[in-house]
Amino acid sequence: MSVHQQISANPRSKLQWWLSGSALVVVVGIVAAVLAVRYNPDLLRPLIQAGVPLAVASDWPVLGYAIQEAEMPQMTVQELKQLIDSKATNYVLLDVRTPDEYKLSSIPGSVLVPLQDLDQGKGIDQIKSMSKGRQLIAYCTSGKRSARALVLLHKAGIKGTKLQGGIKAWTEQIDPSLPRNNW
């Protein structure tokens, strides 16, 4: 007897098959949504801005990091350019890329402390002392590593702001003379 014949012979089986199929669709949808948010935490920003309490899920392994990243303050490259042009001294610009990437191109006035060092607990005291009473602005190539660095620094009691789009956005929108072959 085929599966179709078995289902037709027992109406209750139709419901069970339908429910199990629906459950599978729901599970796949949830997994897809979680992965989308994990890959692009900015998808959560409208919820945060609307006041939806996401703190409950911030301890969940996959969503927690995405929620922390989405709640992180951000700055555009235009805002950073205005800050640099104003000759302000109340900020520290932190580059968390590798030394090789930093040598190739960097935003003027930035200080290099690679994410790899922060992952190993190195550089945190240096950043703490540099950022006392000053706004910490972190960047990388596009924003992922700087977000990770700021999550690590936040755990150490240091708050910071992520530069949206990183040096890639800086090069595209502010200083096109910088080399583009490092991303």
JSON list of C-alpha atoms in Angstrom, two decimals:
[
{"chain": "A", "resi": 1, "resn": "MET", "atom": "CA", "xyz": [0.00, 0.00, 0.00]},
{"chain": "A", "resi": 2, "resn": "SER", "atom": "CA", "xyz": [1.40, 3.42, -0.97]},
{"chain": "A", "resi": 3, "resn": "VAL", "atom": "CA", "xyz": [1.72, 6.33, 1.45]},
{"chain": "A", "resi": 4, "resn": "HIS", "atom": "CA", "xyz": [-1.11, 8.13, -0.35]},
{"chain": "A", "resi": 5, "resn": "GLN", "atom": "CA", "xyz": [-3.38, 5.08, 0.02]},
{"chain": "A", "resi": 6, "resn": "GLN", "atom": "CA", "xyz": [-2.48, 4.80, 3.73]},
{"chain": "A", "resi": 7, "resn": "ILE", "atom": "CA", "xyz": [-3.34, 8.45, 4.33]},
{"chain": "A", "resi": 8, "resn": "SER", "atom": "CA", "xyz": [-6.62, 8.18, 2.37]},
{"chain": "A", "resi": 9, "resn": "ALA", "atom": "CA", "xyz": [-7.63, 5.06, 4.29]},
{"chain": "A", "resi": 10, "resn": "ASN", "atom": "CA", "xyz": [-7.24, 6.75, 7.67]},
{"chain": "A", "resi": 11, "resn": "PRO", "atom": "CA", "xyz": [-8.59, 10.33, 7.99]},
{"chain": "A", "resi": 12, "resn": "ARG", "atom": "CA", "xyz": [-6.76, 10.79, 11.26]},
{"chain": "A", "resi": 13, "resn": "SER", "atom": "CA", "xyz": [-3.52, 10.11, 9.44]},
{"chain": "A", "resi": 14, "resn": "LYS", "atom": "CA", "xyz": [-4.27, 13.01, 7.08]},
{"chain": "A", "resi": 15, "resn": "LEU", "atom": "CA", "xyz": [-4.35, 15.35, 10.05]},
{"chain": "A", "resi": 16, "resn": "GLN", "atom": "CA", "xyz": [-1.17, 13.88, 11.49]},
{"chain": "A", "resi": 17, "resn": "TRP", "atom": "CA", "xyz": [0.62, 14.23, 8.14]},
{"chain": "A", "resi": 18, "resn": "TRP", "atom": "CA", "xyz": [-0.66, 17.79, 7.74]},
{"chain": "A", "resi": 19, "resn": "LEU", "atom": "CA", "xyz": [0.41, 18.73, 11.28]},
{"chain": "A", "resi": 20, "resn": "SER", "atom": "CA", "xyz": [3.86, 17.19, 10.94]},
{"chain": "A", "resi": 21, "resn": "GLY", "atom": "CA", "xyz": [4.33, 18.96, 7.60]},
{"chain": "A", "resi": 22, "resn": "SER", "atom": "CA", "xyz": [3.18, 22.25, 9.11]},
{"chain": "A", "resi": 23, "resn": "ALA", "atom": "CA", "xyz": [5.48, 21.78, 12.08]},
{"chain": "A", "resi": 24, "resn": "LEU", "atom": "CA", "xyz": [8.39, 21.19, 9.74]},
{"chain": "A", "resi": 25, "resn": "VAL", "atom": "CA", "xyz": [7.58, 24.39, 7.83]},
{"chain": "A", "resi": 26, "resn": "VAL", "atom": "CA", "xyz": [7.42, 26.35, 11.10]},
{"chain": "A", "resi": 27, "resn": "VAL", "atom": "CA", "xyz": [10.74, 24.91, 12.32]},
{"chain": "A", "resi": 28, "resn": "VAL", "atom": "CA", "xyz": [12.45, 25.67, 9.00]},
{"chain": "A", "resi": 29, "resn": "GLY", "atom": "CA", "xyz": [11.02, 29.20, 9.12]},
{"chain": "A", "resi": 30, "resn": "ILE", "atom": "CA", "xyz": [12.27, 29.78, 12.66]},
{"chain": "A", "resi": 31, "resn": "VAL", "atom": "CA", "xyz": [15.74, 28.46, 11.82]},
{"chain": "A", "resi": 32, "resn": "ALA", "atom": "CA", "xyz": [15.87, 30.66, 8.71]},
{"chain": "A", "resi": 33, "resn": "ALA", "atom": "CA", "xyz": [14.80, 33.73, 10.71]},
{"chain": "A", "resi": 34, "resn": "VAL", "atom": "CA", "xyz": [17.38, 33.07, 13.43]},
{"chain": "A", "resi": 35, "resn": "LEU", "atom": "CA", "xyz": [20.14, 32.61, 10.86]},
{"chain": "A", "resi": 36, "resn": "ALA", "atom": "CA", "xyz": [19.08, 35.78, 9.02]},
{"chain": "A", "resi": 37, "resn": "VAL", "atom": "CA", "xyz": [19.20, 37.77, 12.26]},
{"chain": "A", "resi": 38, "resn": "ARG", "atom": "CA", "xyz": [22.51, 36.19, 13.23]},
{"chain": "A", "resi": 39, "resn": "TYR", "atom": "CA", "xyz": [23.99, 37.16, 9.87]},
{"chain": "A", "resi": 40, "resn": "ASN", "atom": "CA", "xyz": [22.42, 40.64, 9.85]},
{"chain": "A", "resi": 41, "resn": "PRO", "atom": "CA", "xyz": [21.58, 41.84, 13.38]},
{"chain": "A", "resi": 42, "resn": "ASP", "atom": "CA", "xyz": [20.37, 45.16, 11.98]},
{"chain": "A", "resi": 43, "resn": "LEU", "atom": "CA", "xyz": [17.14, 43.31, 11.16]},
{"chain": "A", "resi": 44, "resn": "LEU", "atom": "CA", "xyz": [16.38, 43.58, 14.90]},
{"chain": "A", "resi": 45, "resn": "ARG", "atom": "CA", "xyz": [16.78, 47.38, 15.04]},
{"chain": "A", "resi": 46, "resn": "PRO", "atom": "CA", "xyz": [13.12, 48.17, 14.20]},
{"chain": "A", "resi": 47, "resn": "LEU", "atom": "CA", "xyz": [12.02, 45.90, 17.06]},
{"chain": "A", "resi": 48, "resn": "ILE", "atom": "CA", "xyz": [14.44, 47.55, 19.47]},
{"chain": "A", "resi": 49, "resn": "GLN", "atom": "CA", "xyz": [13.36, 51.04, 18.36]},
{"chain": "A", "resi": 50, "resn": "ALA", "atom": "CA", "xyz": [9.71, 50.02, 18.82]},
{"chain": "A", "resi": 51, "resn": "GLY", "atom": "CA", "xyz": [10.49, 49.04, 22.41]},
{"chain": "A", "resi": 52, "resn": "VAL", "atom": "CA", "xyz": [10.09, 45.27, 22.02]},
{"chain": "A", "resi": 53, "resn": "PRO", "atom": "CA", "xyz": [11.92, 43.72, 25.00]},
{"chain": "A", "resi": 54, "resn": "LEU", "atom": "CA", "xyz": [14.55, 41.40, 23.55]},
{"chain": "A", "resi": 55, "resn": "ALA", "atom": "CA", "xyz": [16.61, 41.04, 26.73]},
{"chain": "A", "resi": 56, "resn": "VAL", "atom": "CA", "xyz": [14.92, 37.72, 27.49]},
{"chain": "A", "resi": 57, "resn": "ALA", "atom": "CA", "xyz": [16.54, 36.15, 24.43]},
{"chain": "A", "resi": 58, "resn": "SER", "atom": "CA", "xyz": [19.94, 37.79, 24.89]},
{"chain": "A", "resi": 59, "resn": "ASP", "atom": "CA", "xyz": [21.29, 34.75, 26.75]},
{"chain": "A", "resi": 60, "resn": "TRP", "atom": "CA", "xyz": [20.38, 32.38, 23.93]},
{"chain": "A", "resi": 61, "resn": "PRO", "atom": "CA", "xyz": [23.51, 31.16, 22.15]},
{"chain": "A", "resi": 62, "resn": "VAL", "atom": "CA", "xyz": [22.67, 32.22, 18.58]},
{"chain": "A", "resi": 63, "resn": "LEU", "atom": "CA", "xyz": [20.37, 35.17, 19.20]},
{"chain": "A", "resi": 64, "resn": "GLY", "atom": "CA", "xyz": [22.23, 36.66, 22.15]},
{"chain": "A", "resi": 65, "resn": "TYR", "atom": "CA", "xyz": [25.14, 37.98, 20.15]},
{"chain": "A", "resi": 66, "resn": "ALA", "atom": "CA", "xyz": [22.85, 39.29, 17.41]},
{"chain": "A", "resi": 67, "resn": "ILE", "atom": "CA", "xyz": [20.73, 41.15, 19.97]},
{"chain": "A", "resi": 68, "resn": "GLN", "atom": "CA", "xyz": [23.81, 42.67, 21.61]},
{"chain": "A", "resi": 69, "resn": "GLU", "atom": "CA", "xyz": [25.10, 43.76, 18.21]},
{"chain": "A", "resi": 70, "resn": "ALA", "atom": "CA", "xyz": [21.74, 45.22, 17.16]},
{"chain": "A", "resi": 71, "resn": "GLU", "atom": "CA", "xyz": [21.48, 47.22, 20.40]},
{"chain": "A", "resi": 72, "resn": "MET", "atom": "CA", "xyz": [24.96, 48.63, 19.90]},
{"chain": "A", "resi": 73, "resn": "PRO", "atom": "CA", "xyz": [25.19, 52.37, 19.16]},
{"chain": "A", "resi": 74, "resn": "GLN", "atom": "CA", "xyz": [26.30, 53.10, 15.60]},
{"chain": "A", "resi": 75, "resn": "MET", "atom": "CA", "xyz": [27.79, 56.04, 13.75]},
{"chain": "A", "resi": 76, "resn": "THR", "atom": "CA", "xyz": [27.83, 56.73, 10.02]},
{"chain": "A", "resi": 77, "resn": "VAL", "atom": "CA", "xyz": [31.02, 57.54, 8.15]},
{"chain": "A", "resi": 78, "resn": "GLN", "atom": "CA", "xyz": [29.64, 61.03, 7.49]},
{"chain": "A", "resi": 79, "resn": "GLU", "atom": "CA", "xyz": [29.23, 61.59, 11.25]},
{"chain": "A", "resi": 80, "resn": "LEU", "atom": "CA", "xyz": [32.79, 60.37, 11.85]},
{"chain": "A", "resi": 81, "resn": "LYS", "atom": "CA", "xyz": [34.10, 62.68, 9.13]},
{"chain": "A", "resi": 82, "resn": "GLN", "atom": "CA", "xyz": [32.37, 65.64, 10.82]},
{"chain": "A", "resi": 83, "resn": "LEU", "atom": "CA", "xyz": [33.91, 64.62, 14.14]},
{"chain": "A", "resi": 84, "resn": "ILE", "atom": "CA", "xyz": [37.40, 64.37, 12.62]},
{"chain": "A", "resi": 85, "resn": "ASP", "atom": "CA", "xyz": [36.99, 67.67, 10.75]},
{"chain": "A", "resi": 86, "resn": "SER", "atom": "CA", "xyz": [35.87, 69.42, 13.95]},
{"chain": "A", "resi": 87, "resn": "LYS", "atom": "CA", "xyz": [39.30, 68.63, 15.45]},
{"chain": "A", "resi": 88, "resn": "ALA", "atom": "CA", "xyz": [37.54, 67.19, 18.50]},
{"chain": "A", "resi": 89, "resn": "THR", "atom": "CA", "xyz": [39.69, 65.20, 20.92]},
{"chain": "A", "resi": 90, "resn": "ASN", "atom": "CA", "xyz": [36.92, 63.58, 22.94]},
{"chain": "A", "resi": 91, "resn": "TYR", "atom": "CA", "xyz": [36.99, 60.29, 21.03]},
{"chain": "A", "resi": 92, "resn": "VAL", "atom": "CA", "xyz": [39.25, 57.32, 20.32]},
{"chain": "A", "resi": 93, "resn": "LEU", "atom": "CA", "xyz": [39.07, 55.66, 16.90]},
{"chain": "A", "resi": 94, "resn": "LEU", "atom": "CA", "xyz": [39.86, 51.95, 17.22]},
{"chain": "A", "resi": 95, "resn": "ASP", "atom": "CA", "xyz": [40.80, 49.77, 14.24]},
{"chain": "A", "resi": 96, "resn": "VAL", "atom": "CA", "xyz": [40.32, 46.08, 15.07]},
{"chain": "A", "resi": 97, "resn": "ARG", "atom": "CA", "xyz": [41.56, 44.66, 11.74]},
{"chain": "A", "resi": 98, "resn": "THR", "atom": "CA", "xyz": [44.85, 42.83, 11.29]},
{"chain": "A", "resi": 99, "resn": "PRO", "atom": "CA", "xyz": [48.19, 44.69, 11.21]},
{"chain": "A", "resi": 100, "resn": "ASP", "atom": "CA", "xyz": [48.53, 43.94, 7.47]},
{"chain": "A", "resi": 101, "resn": "GLU", "atom": "CA", "xyz": [45.11, 45.45, 6.74]},
{"chain": "A", "resi": 102, "resn": "TYR", "atom": "CA", "xyz": [45.98, 48.48, 8.88]},
{"chain": "A", "resi": 103, "resn": "LYS", "atom": "CA", "xyz": [49.27, 49.03, 6.99]},
{"chain": "A", "resi": 104, "resn": "LEU", "atom": "CA", "xyz": [47.43, 48.96, 3.67]},
{"chain": "A", "resi": 105, "resn": "SER", "atom": "CA", "xyz": [44.85, 51.58, 4.67]},
{"chain": "A", "resi": 106, "resn": "SER", "atom": "CA", "xyz": [43.38, 53.15, 7.77]},
{"chain": "A", "resi": 107, "resn": "ILE", "atom": "CA", "xyz": [41.19, 56.03, 8.82]},
{"chain": "A", "resi": 108, "resn": "PRO", "atom": "CA", "xyz": [43.31, 59.00, 9.95]},
{"chain": "A", "resi": 109, "resn": "GLY", "atom": "CA", "xyz": [43.91, 59.10, 13.70]},
{"chain": "A", "resi": 110, "resn": "SER", "atom": "CA", "xyz": [42.96, 55.48, 14.33]},
{"chain": "A", "resi": 111, "resn": "VAL", "atom": "CA", "xyz": [44.73, 53.19, 16.78]},
{"chain": "A", "resi": 112, "resn": "LEU", "atom": "CA", "xyz": [45.25, 49.51, 15.96]},
{"chain": "A", "resi": 113, "resn": "VAL", "atom": "CA", "xyz": [44.25, 46.83, 18.47]},
{"chain": "A", "resi": 114, "resn": "PRO", "atom": "CA", "xyz": [43.43, 43.69, 16.46]},
{"chain": "A", "resi": 115, "resn": "LEU", "atom": "CA", "xyz": [40.33, 41.69, 17.32]},
{"chain": "A", "resi": 116, "resn": "GLN", "atom": "CA", "xyz": [42.55, 38.63, 17.66]},
{"chain": "A", "resi": 117, "resn": "ASP", "atom": "CA", "xyz": [44.33, 40.35, 20.57]},
{"chain": "A", "resi": 118, "resn": "LEU", "atom": "CA", "xyz": [41.01, 41.28, 22.19]},
{"chain": "A", "resi": 119, "resn": "ASP", "atom": "CA", "xyz": [39.82, 37.67, 21.83]},
{"chain": "A", "resi": 120, "resn": "GLN", "atom": "CA", "xyz": [42.90, 36.66, 23.84]},
{"chain": "A", "resi": 121, "resn": "GLY", "atom": "CA", "xyz": [42.28, 39.35, 26.46]},
{"chain": "A", "resi": 122, "resn": "LYS", "atom": "CA", "xyz": [45.16, 41.54, 25.25]},
{"chain": "A", "resi": 123, "resn": "GLY", "atom": "CA", "xyz": [44.73, 45.26, 24.65]},
{"chain": "A", "resi": 124, "resn": "ILE", "atom": "CA", "xyz": [41.69, 45.70, 26.89]},
{"chain": "A", "resi": 125, "resn": "ASP", "atom": "CA", "xyz": [43.64, 47.65, 29.53]},
{"chain": "A", "resi": 126, "resn": "GLN", "atom": "CA", "xyz": [45.18, 49.81, 26.79]},
{"chain": "A", "resi": 127, "resn": "ILE", "atom": "CA", "xyz": [41.73, 50.61, 25.40]},
{"chain": "A", "resi": 128, "resn": "LYS", "atom": "CA", "xyz": [40.36, 51.26, 28.89]},
{"chain": "A", "resi": 129, "resn": "SER", "atom": "CA", "xyz": [43.04, 53.86, 29.59]},
{"chain": "A", "resi": 130, "resn": "MET", "atom": "CA", "xyz": [42.78, 55.48, 26.12]},
{"chain": "A", "resi": 131, "resn": "SER", "atom": "CA", "xyz": [39.01, 55.76, 26.24]},
{"chain": "A", "resi": 132, "resn": "LYS", "atom": "CA", "xyz": [38.62, 57.19, 29.76]},
{"chain": "A", "resi": 133, "resn": "GLY", "atom": "CA", "xyz": [36.19, 60.08, 29.39]},
{"chain": "A", "resi": 134, "resn": "ARG", "atom": "CA", "xyz": [36.23, 59.74, 25.61]},
{"chain": "A", "resi": 135, "resn": "GLN", "atom": "CA", "xyz": [33.88, 58.16, 23.09]},
{"chain": "A", "resi": 136, "resn": "LEU", "atom": "CA", "xyz": [35.21, 54.88, 21.72]},
{"chain": "A", "resi": 137, "resn": "ILE", "atom": "CA", "xyz": [34.48, 54.31, 18.02]},
{"chain": "A", "resi": 138, "resn": "ALA", "atom": "CA", "xyz": [35.48, 50.94, 16.57]},
{"chain": "A", "resi": 139, "resn": "TYR", "atom": "CA", "xyz": [35.78, 49.92, 12.94]},
{"chain": "A", "resi": 140, "resn": "CYS", "atom": "CA", "xyz": [36.97, 47.04, 10.80]},
{"chain": "A", "resi": 141, "resn": "THR", "atom": "CA", "xyz": [36.42, 46.30, 7.12]},
{"chain": "A", "resi": 142, "resn": "SER", "atom": "CA", "xyz": [32.62, 46.21, 7.10]},
{"chain": "A", "resi": 143, "resn": "GLY", "atom": "CA", "xyz": [31.37, 46.01, 10.69]},
{"chain": "A", "resi": 144, "resn": "LYS", "atom": "CA", "xyz": [31.37, 42.37, 11.83]},
{"chain": "A", "resi": 145, "resn": "ARG", "atom": "CA", "xyz": [34.73, 42.34, 13.65]},
{"chain": "A", "resi": 146, "resn": "SER", "atom": "CA", "xyz": [34.18, 45.75, 15.22]},
{"chain": "A", "resi": 147, "resn": "ALA", "atom": "CA", "xyz": [30.82, 44.54, 16.55]},
{"chain": "A", "resi": 148, "resn": "ARG", "atom": "CA", "xyz": [32.50, 41.46, 18.02]},
{"chain": "A", "resi": 149, "resn": "ALA", "atom": "CA", "xyz": [35.21, 43.66, 19.56]},
{"chain": "A", "resi": 150, "resn": "LEU", "atom": "CA", "xyz": [32.62, 45.98, 21.11]},
{"chain": "A", "resi": 151, "resn": "VAL", "atom": "CA", "xyz": [30.72, 43.02, 22.59]},
{"chain": "A", "resi": 152, "resn": "LEU", "atom": "CA", "xyz": [33.99, 41.80, 24.18]},
{"chain": "A", "resi": 153, "resn": "LEU", "atom": "CA", "xyz": [34.83, 45.30, 25.42]},
{"chain": "A", "resi": 154, "resn": "HIS", "atom": "CA", "xyz": [31.31, 45.76, 26.80]},
{"chain": "A", "resi": 155, "resn": "LYS", "atom": "CA", "xyz": [31.84, 42.62, 28.90]},
{"chain": "A", "resi": 156, "resn": "ALA", "atom": "CA", "xyz": [34.98, 44.32, 30.26]},
{"chain": "A", "resi": 157, "resn": "GLY", "atom": "CA", "xyz": [32.96, 47.43, 31.17]},
{"chain": "A", "resi": 158, "resn": "ILE", "atom": "CA", "xyz": [33.94, 49.53, 28.14]},
{"chain": "A", "resi": 159, "resn": "LYS", "atom": "CA", "xyz": [31.16, 51.01, 26.03]},
{"chain": "A", "resi": 160, "resn": "GLY", "atom": "CA", "xyz": [31.66, 51.95, 22.42]},
{"chain": "A", "resi": 161, "resn": "THR", "atom": "CA", "xyz": [30.12, 52.83, 19.09]},
{"chain": "A", "resi": 162, "resn": "LYS", "atom": "CA", "xyz": [30.38, 50.85, 15.87]},
{"chain": "A", "resi": 163, "resn": "LEU", "atom": "CA", "xyz": [31.24, 52.60, 12.62]},
{"chain": "A", "resi": 164, "resn": "GLN", "atom": "CA", "xyz": [28.59, 51.49, 10.12]},
{"chain": "A", "resi": 165, "resn": "GLY", "atom": "CA", "xyz": [30.15, 49.84, 7.10]},
{"chain": "A", "resi": 166, "resn": "GLY", "atom": "CA", "xyz": [33.72, 50.15, 8.40]},
{"chain": "A", "resi": 167, "resn": "ILE", "atom": "CA", "xyz": [36.61, 51.24, 6.24]},
{"chain": "A", "resi": 168, "resn": "LYS", "atom": "CA", "xyz": [34.80, 49.90, 3.19]},
{"chain": "A", "resi": 169, "resn": "ALA", "atom": "CA", "xyz": [32.08, 52.56, 3.65]},
{"chain": "A", "resi": 170, "resn": "TRP", "atom": "CA", "xyz": [34.75, 55.17, 4.52]},
{"chain": "A", "resi": 171, "resn": "THR", "atom": "CA", "xyz": [36.58, 54.43, 1.27]},
{"chain": "A", "resi": 172, "resn": "GLU", "atom": "CA", "xyz": [33.40, 54.42, -0.83]},
{"chain": "A", "resi": 173, "resn": "GLN", "atom": "CA", "xyz": [31.82, 57.54, 0.68]},
{"chain": "A", "resi": 174, "resn": "ILE", "atom": "CA", "xyz": [34.59, 59.69, 2.18]},
{"chain": "A", "resi": 175, "resn": "ASP", "atom": "CA", "xyz": [38.07, 58.88, 0.86]},
{"chain": "A", "resi": 176, "resn": "PRO", "atom": "CA", "xyz": [38.09, 57.00, -2.46]},
{"chain": "A", "resi": 177, "resn": "SER", "atom": "CA", "xyz": [41.88, 57.39, -2.67]},
{"chain": "A", "resi": 178, "resn": "LEU", "atom": "CA", "xyz": [42.37, 54.55, -0.16]},
{"chain": "A", "resi": 179, "resn": "PRO", "atom": "CA", "xyz": [43.17, 51.13, -1.63]},
{"chain": "A", "resi": 180, "resn": "ARG", "atom": "CA", "xyz": [40.13, 48.90, -2.08]},
{"chain": "A", "resi": 181, "resn": "ASN", "atom": "CA", "xyz": [41.89, 45.58, -2.49]},
{"chain": "A", "resi": 182, "resn": "ASN", "atom": "CA", "xyz": [41.84, 44.66, 1.19]},
{"chain": "A", "resi": 183, "resn": "TRP", "atom": "CA", "xyz": [38.25, 43.36, 1.24]}
]
